[in-house]
């Protein structure tokens, strides 16, 4: 095994151990965390309420992140967010309409909605296949299909959360034309600035992965997710420290 | 055993085997083989899922046509295009594979179908997508200006300034008669653009990548430990 693989393997095992300790040990110890407030997340209940009042469906655009491809974790993050949002957005008289640009994500999203319906009494209606729409296989085709769906359904609120590239601008244009209030967040680094330009409620790429820790309806599960953010922060400091030490070592090496 | 418990056991086992195969495959060949098998299964299932999703999309549009809902024209175009592309794609699949067969069969309808299939993507789909992507640049700039108008902050001002520098930096001026003393003024936007790309933008992008990598790793481990279950179960 090459040395770098061995180092990566040891680092991964250490991280899994730390995360497992914080997930399970943290819950046992009952540590309460105070999360940094995110403006877009704070605006979410108001968005959901406005949709519930008018009885219009909320459109959730999960982007074109494929679960089975290189963007699998972005796709999985979309599912985690949908699972966290489903109980609150499913209480309006109409269930949310979820769009994806990937076949596996479409099936999983349908499964997440069914699961939420079975688990939470407040969701009275069972989801139909029309609640999850695959709108296109390429990012542009996906965005145009989702934008057309916005024009057809006239939702009061749209949530664009997932692997969205520059094509997210099309979704924003459709929202603007229909006076739809929105929240936008993408995991794509090449389009990190788009949410800032296109939505009043914007999130940075990394915050997308943290959303379930803010939104999950079950307190115990939410606490577990928040503990995983602590593990992530510890790992971040270790990586930052390693980068700084490495830079220092290289600088000193050039002198001697 | 409850089905969600079974899903959890299968998911954790498969995740562990694939992860172990990635790191320890060189030492334990069976792990590498299992990883390859699971990855192949995933690819096949993803293909089937795509087919199901496409069929659901077509069903939705056929329903819309039947009910004469708003957007019937677009739905009709979509169903017609889908039928056309699938038909020529399937016919093209039977086209001759060897060069000799292809030469012998210039008027072969299967070859025509294959050309129509590739042509649809090359001359329609790709061109339309390229055209839409080019239009996005205009939307981005106008969105930036609107952002500056609505929210005149340092960030929005810097965005517009950087956009102007980037656009000017892309302009290639050929001014042979310009005095040498003025030349730095002409090359300044290009130099500034390169510096922006190499220093602040690269640093910011690396910061975002680092954060994303750690967040992705955390999510992956949560799935591995069964805390996140996108496949079902509470």
Short mmCIF file of C-alpha atoms in Angstrom, two decimals:
data_model
loop_
_atom_site.label_atom_id
_atom_site.label_comp_id
_atom_site.label_asym_id
_atom_site.label_seq_id
_atom_site.Cartn_x
_atom_site.Cartn_y
_atom_site.Cartn_z
CA UNK A 1 0.00 0.00 0.00
CA UNK A 2 1.50 3.40 -0.92
CA UNK A 3 2.32 5.60 2.11
CA UNK A 4 -0.25 8.27 1.20
CA UNK A 5 -3.04 5.64 1.12
CA UNK A 6 -1.99 4.39 4.55
CA UNK A 7 -1.99 7.93 5.98
CA UNK A 8 -5.42 8.61 4.42
CA UNK A 9 -6.76 5.30 5.77
CA UNK A 10 -5.52 6.04 9.31
CA UNK A 11 -6.95 9.59 9.12
CA UNK A 12 -10.29 8.22 7.95
CA UNK A 13 -10.45 5.63 10.75
CA UNK A 14 -9.57 8.35 13.30
CA UNK A 15 -12.32 10.58 11.90
CA UNK A 16 -14.88 7.75 11.97
CA UNK A 17 -13.90 7.06 15.61
CA UNK A 18 -14.25 10.73 16.55
CA UNK A 19 -17.59 11.04 14.80
CA UNK A 20 -18.92 7.82 16.36
CA UNK A 21 -17.82 9.04 19.81
CA UNK A 22 -19.49 12.43 19.36
CA UNK A 23 -22.63 10.93 17.79
CA UNK A 24 -23.28 8.30 20.42
CA UNK A 25 -21.26 9.58 23.43
CA UNK A 26 -22.50 13.15 22.91
CA UNK A 27 -26.12 12.01 22.99
CA UNK A 28 -25.56 10.00 26.18
CA UNK A 29 -23.91 13.01 27.86
CA UNK A 30 -26.74 15.21 26.60
CA UNK A 31 -24.55 18.09 25.47
CA UNK A 32 -26.58 20.95 24.04
CA UNK A 33 -24.94 22.94 21.28
CA UNK A 34 -25.65 26.48 20.20
CA UNK A 35 -25.44 26.73 16.44
CA UNK A 36 -24.44 29.86 14.55
CA UNK A 37 -27.64 31.49 13.24
CA UNK A 38 -28.02 31.44 9.44
CA UNK A 39 -30.32 34.14 8.06
CA UNK A 40 -31.69 31.96 5.24
CA UNK A 41 -32.54 29.15 7.67
CA UNK A 42 -34.27 31.62 9.99
CA UNK A 43 -36.38 32.80 7.04
CA UNK A 44 -37.49 29.25 6.19
CA UNK A 45 -40.44 28.95 8.63
CA UNK A 46 -41.84 32.22 7.28
CA UNK A 47 -41.52 30.92 3.69
CA UNK A 48 -43.26 27.64 4.56
CA UNK A 49 -46.01 29.48 6.46
CA UNK A 50 -46.73 31.78 3.51
CA UNK A 51 -47.11 28.73 1.25
CA UNK A 52 -49.33 26.96 3.77
CA UNK A 53 -51.61 29.98 4.09
CA UNK A 54 -52.24 30.17 0.36
CA UNK A 55 -52.50 26.39 0.01
CA UNK A 56 -50.05 26.35 -2.88
CA UNK A 57 -47.48 23.57 -3.19
CA UNK A 58 -43.84 24.25 -2.38
CA UNK A 59 -41.46 23.37 -5.19
CA UNK A 60 -38.18 21.81 -4.05
CA UNK A 61 -35.51 21.71 -6.75
CA UNK A 62 -32.77 19.27 -5.74
CA UNK A 63 -30.55 19.85 -8.78
CA UNK A 64 -28.81 17.34 -10.97
CA UNK A 65 -26.49 15.70 -8.42
CA UNK A 66 -26.40 12.01 -9.26
CA UNK A 67 -26.42 9.59 -6.32
CA UNK A 68 -24.46 7.02 -8.32
CA UNK A 69 -21.88 9.38 -9.83
CA UNK A 70 -19.03 11.54 -8.63
CA UNK A 71 -21.53 13.94 -7.06
CA UNK A 72 -23.05 11.19 -4.92
CA UNK A 73 -22.50 13.03 -1.63
CA UNK A 74 -24.14 16.19 -2.99
CA UNK A 75 -27.09 13.99 -4.03
CA UNK A 76 -27.19 12.36 -0.59
CA UNK A 77 -27.12 15.78 1.07
CA UNK A 78 -30.19 16.73 -0.98
CA UNK A 79 -31.99 13.64 0.34
CA UNK A 80 -31.00 14.46 3.94
CA UNK A 81 -32.34 18.01 3.48
CA UNK A 82 -35.57 16.73 1.91
CA UNK A 83 -36.03 14.31 4.83
CA UNK A 84 -35.60 17.23 7.26
CA UNK A 85 -37.95 19.52 5.34
CA UNK A 86 -40.67 17.00 4.47
CA UNK A 87 -42.59 17.15 7.78
CA UNK A 88 -42.89 20.96 7.70
CA UNK A 89 -43.50 21.44 3.96
CA UNK A 90 -45.89 18.50 3.77
CA UNK A 91 -48.49 20.06 6.07
CA UNK A 92 -49.82 22.50 3.48
CA UNK A 93 -52.97 21.30 1.73
CA UNK A 94 -50.79 20.24 -1.19
CA UNK A 95 -47.66 18.13 -0.93
CA UNK A 96 -44.38 19.57 -2.20
CA UNK A 97 -43.34 19.00 -5.79
CA UNK A 98 -39.75 17.75 -5.87
CA UNK A 99 -37.66 17.98 -9.05
CA UNK A 100 -34.37 16.21 -9.73
CA UNK A 101 -32.10 15.63 -12.70
CA UNK A 102 -31.13 12.10 -11.72
CA UNK A 103 -33.11 8.87 -11.86
CA UNK A 104 -31.88 7.41 -8.57
CA UNK A 105 -32.48 10.72 -6.76
CA UNK A 106 -36.02 10.81 -8.14
CA UNK A 107 -36.78 7.35 -6.72
CA UNK A 108 -35.13 8.16 -3.39
CA UNK A 109 -37.01 11.46 -3.12
CA UNK A 110 -40.28 9.59 -3.65
CA UNK A 111 -39.23 7.14 -0.93
CA UNK A 112 -38.35 10.02 1.45
CA UNK A 113 -41.80 11.60 0.91
CA UNK A 114 -43.54 8.24 1.53
CA UNK A 115 -41.46 7.71 4.65
CA UNK A 116 -42.41 11.17 5.97
CA UNK A 117 -46.07 10.46 5.25
CA UNK A 118 -45.94 7.21 7.24
CA UNK A 119 -43.92 8.73 10.07
CA UNK A 120 -45.65 12.06 10.67
CA UNK A 121 -49.38 12.23 11.31
CA UNK A 122 -49.64 15.85 10.20
CA UNK A 123 -48.97 14.82 6.58
CA UNK A 124 -52.45 13.67 5.66
CA UNK A 125 -52.05 13.00 1.95
CA UNK A 126 -49.90 10.21 0.53
CA UNK A 127 -47.47 11.36 -2.18
CA UNK A 128 -48.23 10.42 -5.79
CA UNK A 129 -45.60 9.83 -8.52
CA UNK A 130 -46.35 13.38 -9.70
CA UNK A 131 -44.86 14.77 -6.49
CA UNK A 132 -41.39 13.77 -7.69
CA UNK A 133 -40.49 14.87 -11.18
CA UNK A 134 -37.39 14.04 -13.20
CA UNK A 135 -37.18 17.08 -15.46
CA UNK A 136 -34.03 16.52 -17.52
CA UNK A 137 -30.85 14.46 -17.72
CA UNK A 138 -28.37 17.30 -18.36
CA UNK A 139 -28.05 20.30 -16.00
CA UNK A 140 -29.47 22.79 -18.53
CA UNK A 141 -32.34 20.49 -19.54
CA UNK A 142 -33.08 19.89 -15.86
CA UNK A 143 -33.19 23.61 -15.06
CA UNK A 144 -35.40 24.45 -18.05
CA UNK A 145 -37.78 21.59 -17.14
CA UNK A 146 -37.96 22.69 -13.51
CA UNK A 147 -38.50 26.33 -14.58
CA UNK A 148 -41.40 25.24 -16.83
CA UNK A 149 -42.88 23.37 -13.88
CA UNK A 150 -42.71 26.58 -11.82
CA UNK A 151 -44.64 28.39 -14.56
CA UNK A 152 -47.24 25.63 -14.64
CA UNK A 153 -47.75 25.09 -10.90
CA UNK A 154 -47.43 28.73 -9.70
CA UNK A 155 -45.93 27.77 -6.32
CA UNK A 156 -45.78 30.45 -3.64
CA UNK A 157 -42.34 29.30 -2.52
CA UNK A 158 -39.42 27.51 -4.19
CA UNK A 159 -36.51 25.91 -2.40
CA UNK A 160 -33.48 25.33 -4.63
CA UNK A 161 -31.15 23.15 -2.59
CA UNK A 162 -28.61 20.74 -4.06
CA UNK A 163 -26.12 20.33 -6.88
CA UNK A 164 -26.99 23.37 -9.00
CA UNK A 165 -24.51 24.93 -11.41
CA UNK A 166 -24.86 28.22 -13.28
CA UNK A 167 -28.13 26.85 -14.70
CA UNK A 168 -29.66 27.83 -11.32
CA UNK A 169 -30.06 31.29 -12.89
CA UNK A 170 -32.87 29.86 -15.05
CA UNK A 171 -34.70 28.73 -11.93
CA UNK A 172 -34.26 32.18 -10.43
CA UNK A 173 -35.57 33.86 -13.61
CA UNK A 174 -38.68 31.63 -13.51
CA UNK A 175 -39.23 32.53 -9.84
CA UNK A 176 -38.91 36.21 -10.59
CA UNK A 177 -41.40 36.04 -13.46
CA UNK A 178 -43.94 34.25 -11.26
CA UNK A 179 -43.26 36.32 -8.11
CA UNK A 180 -42.19 33.21 -6.24
CA UNK A 181 -40.28 33.67 -2.97
CA UNK A 182 -37.25 31.42 -2.82
CA UNK A 183 -34.31 30.05 -0.90
CA UNK A 184 -31.23 29.02 -2.85
CA UNK A 185 -28.20 26.96 -1.94
CA UNK A 186 -25.80 24.96 -4.06
CA UNK A 187 -23.03 22.48 -3.37
CA UNK A 188 -21.30 23.34 -6.65
CA UNK A 189 -18.21 25.51 -6.07
CA UNK A 190 -18.27 26.91 -9.62
CA UNK A 191 -21.70 28.40 -8.92
CA UNK A 192 -21.21 29.40 -5.28
CA UNK A 193 -21.98 33.06 -6.05
CA UNK A 194 -25.27 32.37 -7.89
CA UNK A 195 -27.46 32.10 -4.74
CA UNK A 196 -26.18 35.50 -3.56
CA UNK A 197 -27.19 37.06 -6.87
CA UNK A 198 -30.43 35.19 -7.36
CA UNK A 199 -32.06 34.95 -3.96
CA UNK A 200 -32.66 36.98 -0.82
CA UNK A 201 -32.20 33.78 1.16
CA UNK A 202 -28.84 32.41 0.09
CA UNK A 203 -26.61 29.76 1.62
CA UNK A 204 -22.92 29.00 1.04
CA UNK A 205 -21.98 25.53 -0.31
CA UNK A 206 -20.77 24.16 3.03
CA UNK A 207 -23.92 25.31 4.83
CA UNK A 208 -26.02 23.06 2.57
CA UNK A 209 -24.51 20.01 4.27
CA UNK A 210 -25.22 21.52 7.71
CA UNK A 211 -28.92 22.20 6.97
CA UNK A 212 -30.29 18.91 8.44
CA UNK A 213 -28.61 19.77 11.75
CA UNK A 214 -30.71 22.96 11.86
CA UNK A 215 -33.95 21.60 10.46
CA UNK A 216 -34.46 17.99 11.51
CA UNK A 217 -37.83 17.70 13.30
CA UNK A 218 -36.75 15.05 15.83
CA UNK A 219 -34.73 16.57 18.73
CA UNK A 220 -32.58 13.47 19.32
CA UNK A 221 -31.69 13.09 15.66
CA UNK A 222 -31.07 16.84 15.40
CA UNK A 223 -28.67 16.65 18.32
CA UNK A 224 -26.80 13.75 16.69
CA UNK A 225 -26.47 15.78 13.50
CA UNK A 226 -25.25 18.79 15.45
CA UNK A 227 -22.65 16.61 17.18
CA UNK A 228 -21.41 15.54 13.74
CA UNK A 229 -20.82 19.25 12.98
CA UNK A 230 -18.53 19.37 16.04
CA UNK A 231 -16.50 16.45 14.63
CA UNK A 232 -16.34 18.32 11.33
CA UNK A 233 -15.05 21.46 13.07
CA UNK A 234 -12.40 19.48 14.99
CA UNK A 235 -11.25 17.90 11.71
CA UNK A 236 -11.15 21.36 10.13
CA UNK A 237 -8.81 22.68 12.83
CA UNK A 238 -6.58 19.60 12.43
CA UNK A 239 -6.41 20.17 8.65
CA UNK A 240 -5.76 23.91 9.05
CA UNK A 241 -3.04 23.17 11.64
CA UNK A 242 -1.46 20.58 9.31
CA UNK A 243 -1.47 23.03 6.39
CA UNK A 244 0.13 25.76 8.52
CA UNK A 245 2.76 23.38 9.95
CA UNK A 246 3.48 22.03 6.45
CA UNK A 247 3.91 25.56 5.09
CA UNK A 248 6.21 26.45 8.00
CA UNK A 249 8.26 23.29 7.50
CA UNK A 250 8.64 23.99 3.76
CA UNK A 251 9.63 27.61 4.44
CA UNK A 252 12.24 26.54 7.01
CA UNK A 253 13.50 23.84 4.63
CA UNK A 254 14.23 26.48 1.99
CA UNK A 255 16.52 28.28 4.46
CA UNK A 256 18.58 25.23 5.49
CA UNK B 1 -36.66 -8.73 10.96
CA UNK B 2 -38.11 -5.35 10.04
CA UNK B 3 -37.34 -4.20 6.50
CA UNK B 4 -35.71 -0.94 7.66
CA UNK B 5 -33.35 -2.91 9.94
CA UNK B 6 -32.45 -5.15 6.98
CA UNK B 7 -31.85 -2.09 4.77
CA UNK B 8 -29.55 -0.67 7.44
CA UNK B 9 -27.52 -3.90 7.72
CA UNK B 10 -27.18 -4.18 3.92
CA UNK B 11 -26.22 -0.51 3.56
CA UNK B 12 -23.58 -0.60 6.32
CA UNK B 13 -22.11 -3.89 5.03
CA UNK B 14 -21.90 -2.68 1.43
CA UNK B 15 -20.42 0.71 2.49
CA UNK B 16 -17.79 -1.00 4.65
CA UNK B 17 -16.81 -3.51 1.94
CA UNK B 18 -16.52 -0.81 -0.76
CA UNK B 19 -14.48 1.44 1.56
CA UNK B 20 -12.22 -1.45 2.62
CA UNK B 21 -11.87 -2.45 -1.05
CA UNK B 22 -10.67 1.06 -1.90
CA UNK B 23 -7.94 1.07 0.75
CA UNK B 24 -7.10 -2.59 1.33
CA UNK B 25 -7.87 -4.03 -2.13
CA UNK B 26 -4.12 -4.41 -2.82
CA UNK B 27 -3.69 -6.70 0.22
CA UNK B 28 -7.02 -8.56 0.09
CA UNK B 29 -7.96 -9.11 -3.59
CA UNK B 30 -11.45 -10.40 -2.69
CA UNK B 31 -12.30 -6.96 -1.30
CA UNK B 32 -11.26 -5.30 -4.57
CA UNK B 33 -13.39 -7.84 -6.50
CA UNK B 34 -16.40 -7.25 -4.27
CA UNK B 35 -15.98 -3.47 -4.63
CA UNK B 36 -15.99 -3.87 -8.43
CA UNK B 37 -19.11 -6.07 -8.30
CA UNK B 38 -21.03 -3.64 -6.05
CA UNK B 39 -20.02 -0.67 -8.19
CA UNK B 40 -21.23 -2.50 -11.33
CA UNK B 41 -24.54 -3.32 -9.66
CA UNK B 42 -24.93 0.33 -8.69
CA UNK B 43 -24.35 1.39 -12.31
CA UNK B 44 -26.97 -1.08 -13.58
CA UNK B 45 -29.53 -0.01 -10.96
CA UNK B 46 -28.85 3.67 -11.75
CA UNK B 47 -29.58 2.94 -15.43
CA UNK B 48 -32.88 1.24 -14.54
CA UNK B 49 -33.78 4.15 -12.21
CA UNK B 50 -33.12 6.60 -15.04
CA UNK B 51 -35.46 4.60 -17.28
CA UNK B 52 -38.19 4.65 -14.60
CA UNK B 53 -37.72 8.41 -14.12
CA UNK B 54 -37.92 9.07 -17.87
CA UNK B 55 -41.08 6.93 -18.18
CA UNK B 56 -42.64 8.88 -15.29
CA UNK B 57 -41.77 12.13 -17.06
CA UNK B 58 -43.37 10.92 -20.31
CA UNK B 59 -46.46 9.69 -18.42
CA UNK B 60 -46.85 13.11 -16.79
CA UNK B 61 -46.69 14.86 -20.17
CA UNK B 62 -49.11 12.42 -21.82
CA UNK B 63 -51.57 13.06 -18.96
CA UNK B 64 -51.15 16.79 -19.53
CA UNK B 65 -51.95 16.38 -23.25
CA UNK B 66 -55.00 14.20 -22.49
CA UNK B 67 -56.37 16.79 -20.03
CA UNK B 68 -55.51 19.70 -22.41
CA UNK B 69 -53.76 21.49 -19.55
CA UNK B 70 -51.60 24.59 -19.93
CA UNK B 71 -48.37 23.77 -21.81
CA UNK B 72 -49.93 21.09 -24.02
CA UNK B 73 -47.88 22.29 -27.01
CA UNK B 74 -44.56 21.87 -25.14
CA UNK B 75 -45.69 18.47 -23.82
CA UNK B 76 -46.58 17.33 -27.36
CA UNK B 77 -43.16 18.44 -28.63
CA UNK B 78 -41.48 16.61 -25.76
CA UNK B 79 -43.39 13.34 -26.34
CA UNK B 80 -42.79 13.54 -30.10
CA UNK B 81 -39.05 14.27 -29.66
CA UNK B 82 -38.72 11.45 -27.13
CA UNK B 83 -40.41 8.96 -29.48
CA UNK B 84 -38.26 10.10 -32.41
CA UNK B 85 -34.94 9.92 -30.51
CA UNK B 86 -35.74 6.53 -28.94
CA UNK B 87 -36.83 5.11 -32.32
CA UNK B 88 -33.75 6.27 -34.24
CA UNK B 89 -31.56 5.27 -31.29
CA UNK B 90 -32.93 1.72 -31.29
CA UNK B 91 -32.74 1.45 -35.10
CA UNK B 92 -29.19 2.80 -35.04
CA UNK B 93 -28.26 0.07 -32.58
CA UNK B 94 -28.74 -2.48 -35.41
CA UNK B 95 -26.46 -0.60 -37.84
CA UNK B 96 -23.43 -2.48 -39.26
CA UNK B 97 -20.43 -2.47 -36.99
CA UNK B 98 -17.56 -3.29 -39.37
CA UNK B 99 -16.19 -0.79 -41.90
CA UNK B 100 -16.79 -3.20 -44.80
CA UNK B 101 -20.44 -3.67 -43.86
CA UNK B 102 -20.84 0.09 -43.54
CA UNK B 103 -19.34 0.69 -47.03
CA UNK B 104 -21.60 -1.97 -48.53
CA UNK B 105 -24.65 -0.43 -47.01
CA UNK B 106 -24.55 3.30 -47.75
CA UNK B 107 -28.31 3.40 -48.12
CA UNK B 108 -28.81 1.22 -45.06
CA UNK B 109 -31.73 2.72 -43.06
CA UNK B 110 -30.06 1.68 -39.82
CA UNK B 111 -26.98 3.80 -40.60
CA UNK B 112 -29.25 6.74 -41.46
CA UNK B 113 -31.00 6.24 -38.13
CA UNK B 114 -27.69 6.20 -36.27
CA UNK B 115 -26.62 9.43 -37.99
CA UNK B 116 -29.96 11.03 -37.09
CA UNK B 117 -29.49 9.91 -33.48
CA UNK B 118 -25.99 11.41 -33.10
CA UNK B 119 -27.04 14.46 -35.15
CA UNK B 120 -29.90 15.18 -32.75
CA UNK B 121 -27.43 15.55 -29.91
CA UNK B 122 -24.64 17.20 -31.86
CA UNK B 123 -26.67 19.78 -33.78
CA UNK B 124 -29.72 20.29 -31.56
CA UNK B 125 -29.22 19.42 -27.90
CA UNK B 126 -25.59 20.59 -27.58
CA UNK B 127 -26.17 23.77 -29.62
CA UNK B 128 -29.26 24.78 -27.66
CA UNK B 129 -27.46 24.14 -24.36
CA UNK B 130 -24.44 26.18 -25.53
CA UNK B 131 -26.78 29.01 -26.56
CA UNK B 132 -28.54 28.95 -23.18
CA UNK B 133 -25.19 28.93 -21.35
CA UNK B 134 -24.03 31.98 -23.34
CA UNK B 135 -27.25 33.79 -22.42
CA UNK B 136 -26.52 33.11 -18.76
CA UNK B 137 -23.58 35.55 -18.82
CA UNK B 138 -26.03 38.39 -19.53
CA UNK B 139 -28.40 37.24 -16.78
CA UNK B 140 -25.51 36.99 -14.32
CA UNK B 141 -24.33 40.53 -15.02
CA UNK B 142 -27.85 41.97 -14.79
CA UNK B 143 -28.43 40.01 -11.55
CA UNK B 144 -25.17 41.48 -10.21
CA UNK B 145 -26.32 45.02 -11.04
CA UNK B 146 -29.71 44.38 -9.42
CA UNK B 147 -27.93 43.03 -6.34
CA UNK B 148 -25.85 46.21 -6.14
CA UNK B 149 -29.00 48.36 -6.48
CA UNK B 150 -30.99 46.39 -3.88
CA UNK B 151 -28.15 45.79 -1.45
CA UNK B 152 -25.35 48.33 -1.93
CA UNK B 153 -22.73 46.58 0.20
CA UNK B 154 -18.99 46.11 -0.12
CA UNK B 155 -19.54 42.56 -1.40
CA UNK B 156 -21.90 43.63 -4.20
CA UNK B 157 -19.57 46.50 -5.18
CA UNK B 158 -16.57 44.13 -5.29
CA UNK B 159 -18.57 41.66 -7.41
CA UNK B 160 -19.32 44.29 -10.06
CA UNK B 161 -15.75 45.62 -9.96
CA UNK B 162 -14.31 42.12 -10.35
CA UNK B 163 -16.75 41.37 -13.22
CA UNK B 164 -15.60 44.50 -15.08
CA UNK B 165 -11.91 43.67 -14.51
CA UNK B 166 -12.50 40.09 -15.69
CA UNK B 167 -14.30 41.20 -18.85
CA UNK B 168 -11.66 43.84 -19.65
CA UNK B 169 -8.92 41.31 -18.93
CA UNK B 170 -10.29 39.02 -21.62
CA UNK B 171 -10.03 41.71 -24.31
CA UNK B 172 -6.97 41.22 -26.52
CA UNK B 173 -5.90 44.61 -27.89
CA UNK B 174 -3.39 44.85 -30.70
CA UNK B 175 -2.05 48.42 -30.73
CA UNK B 176 1.38 48.43 -32.41
CA UNK B 177 1.52 52.25 -32.68
CA UNK B 178 0.92 52.83 -28.97
CA UNK B 179 3.87 54.46 -27.14
CA UNK B 180 5.75 52.00 -24.92
CA UNK B 181 5.09 54.16 -21.86
CA UNK B 182 1.33 53.61 -22.21
CA UNK B 183 1.58 49.85 -22.76
CA UNK B 184 1.27 48.94 -19.02
CA UNK B 185 -2.13 50.69 -18.99
CA UNK B 186 -3.38 48.39 -21.78
CA UNK B 187 -2.03 45.23 -20.18
CA UNK B 188 -3.12 46.22 -16.65
CA UNK B 189 -6.58 44.56 -16.78
CA UNK B 190 -5.05 41.28 -18.05
CA UNK B 191 -2.37 41.32 -15.33
CA UNK B 192 -4.94 42.23 -12.67
CA UNK B 193 -7.30 39.49 -13.87
CA UNK B 194 -4.51 36.91 -13.70
CA UNK B 195 -3.52 38.04 -10.20
CA UNK B 196 -7.15 37.87 -9.03
CA UNK B 197 -7.44 34.34 -10.42
CA UNK B 198 -4.12 33.14 -8.98
CA UNK B 199 -4.32 34.66 -5.50
CA UNK B 200 -7.66 35.73 -3.92
CA UNK B 201 -9.99 33.59 -6.08
CA UNK B 202 -7.82 30.48 -5.79
CA UNK B 203 -7.49 30.96 -2.02
CA UNK B 204 -11.27 31.37 -1.62
CA UNK B 205 -12.02 28.36 -3.84
CA UNK B 206 -9.56 26.19 -1.88
CA UNK B 207 -11.23 27.31 1.35
CA UNK B 208 -14.65 26.34 -0.03
CA UNK B 209 -13.27 23.00 -1.28
CA UNK B 210 -11.78 22.24 2.13
CA UNK B 211 -15.09 22.98 3.86
CA UNK B 212 -17.04 20.98 1.27
CA UNK B 213 -14.65 18.02 1.49
CA UNK B 214 -15.01 17.84 5.28
CA UNK B 215 -18.79 18.27 5.10
CA UNK B 216 -19.02 15.52 2.43
CA UNK B 217 -16.79 13.24 4.51
CA UNK B 218 -19.00 13.80 7.57
CA UNK B 219 -22.13 13.00 5.56
CA UNK B 220 -20.50 9.87 4.10
CA UNK B 221 -19.50 8.62 7.55
CA UNK B 222 -23.00 9.39 8.88
CA UNK B 223 -24.43 7.15 6.13
CA UNK B 224 -21.79 4.50 6.94
CA UNK B 225 -22.77 4.60 10.63
CA UNK B 226 -26.49 4.47 9.81
CA UNK B 227 -27.29 7.92 11.23
CA UNK B 228 -28.45 9.21 7.82
CA UNK B 229 -30.64 6.70 5.96
CA UNK B 230 -31.65 8.00 2.53
CA UNK B 231 -32.64 4.44 1.61
CA UNK B 232 -35.47 4.35 4.18
CA UNK B 233 -36.04 3.56 7.84
CA UNK B 234 -36.06 5.86 10.85
#
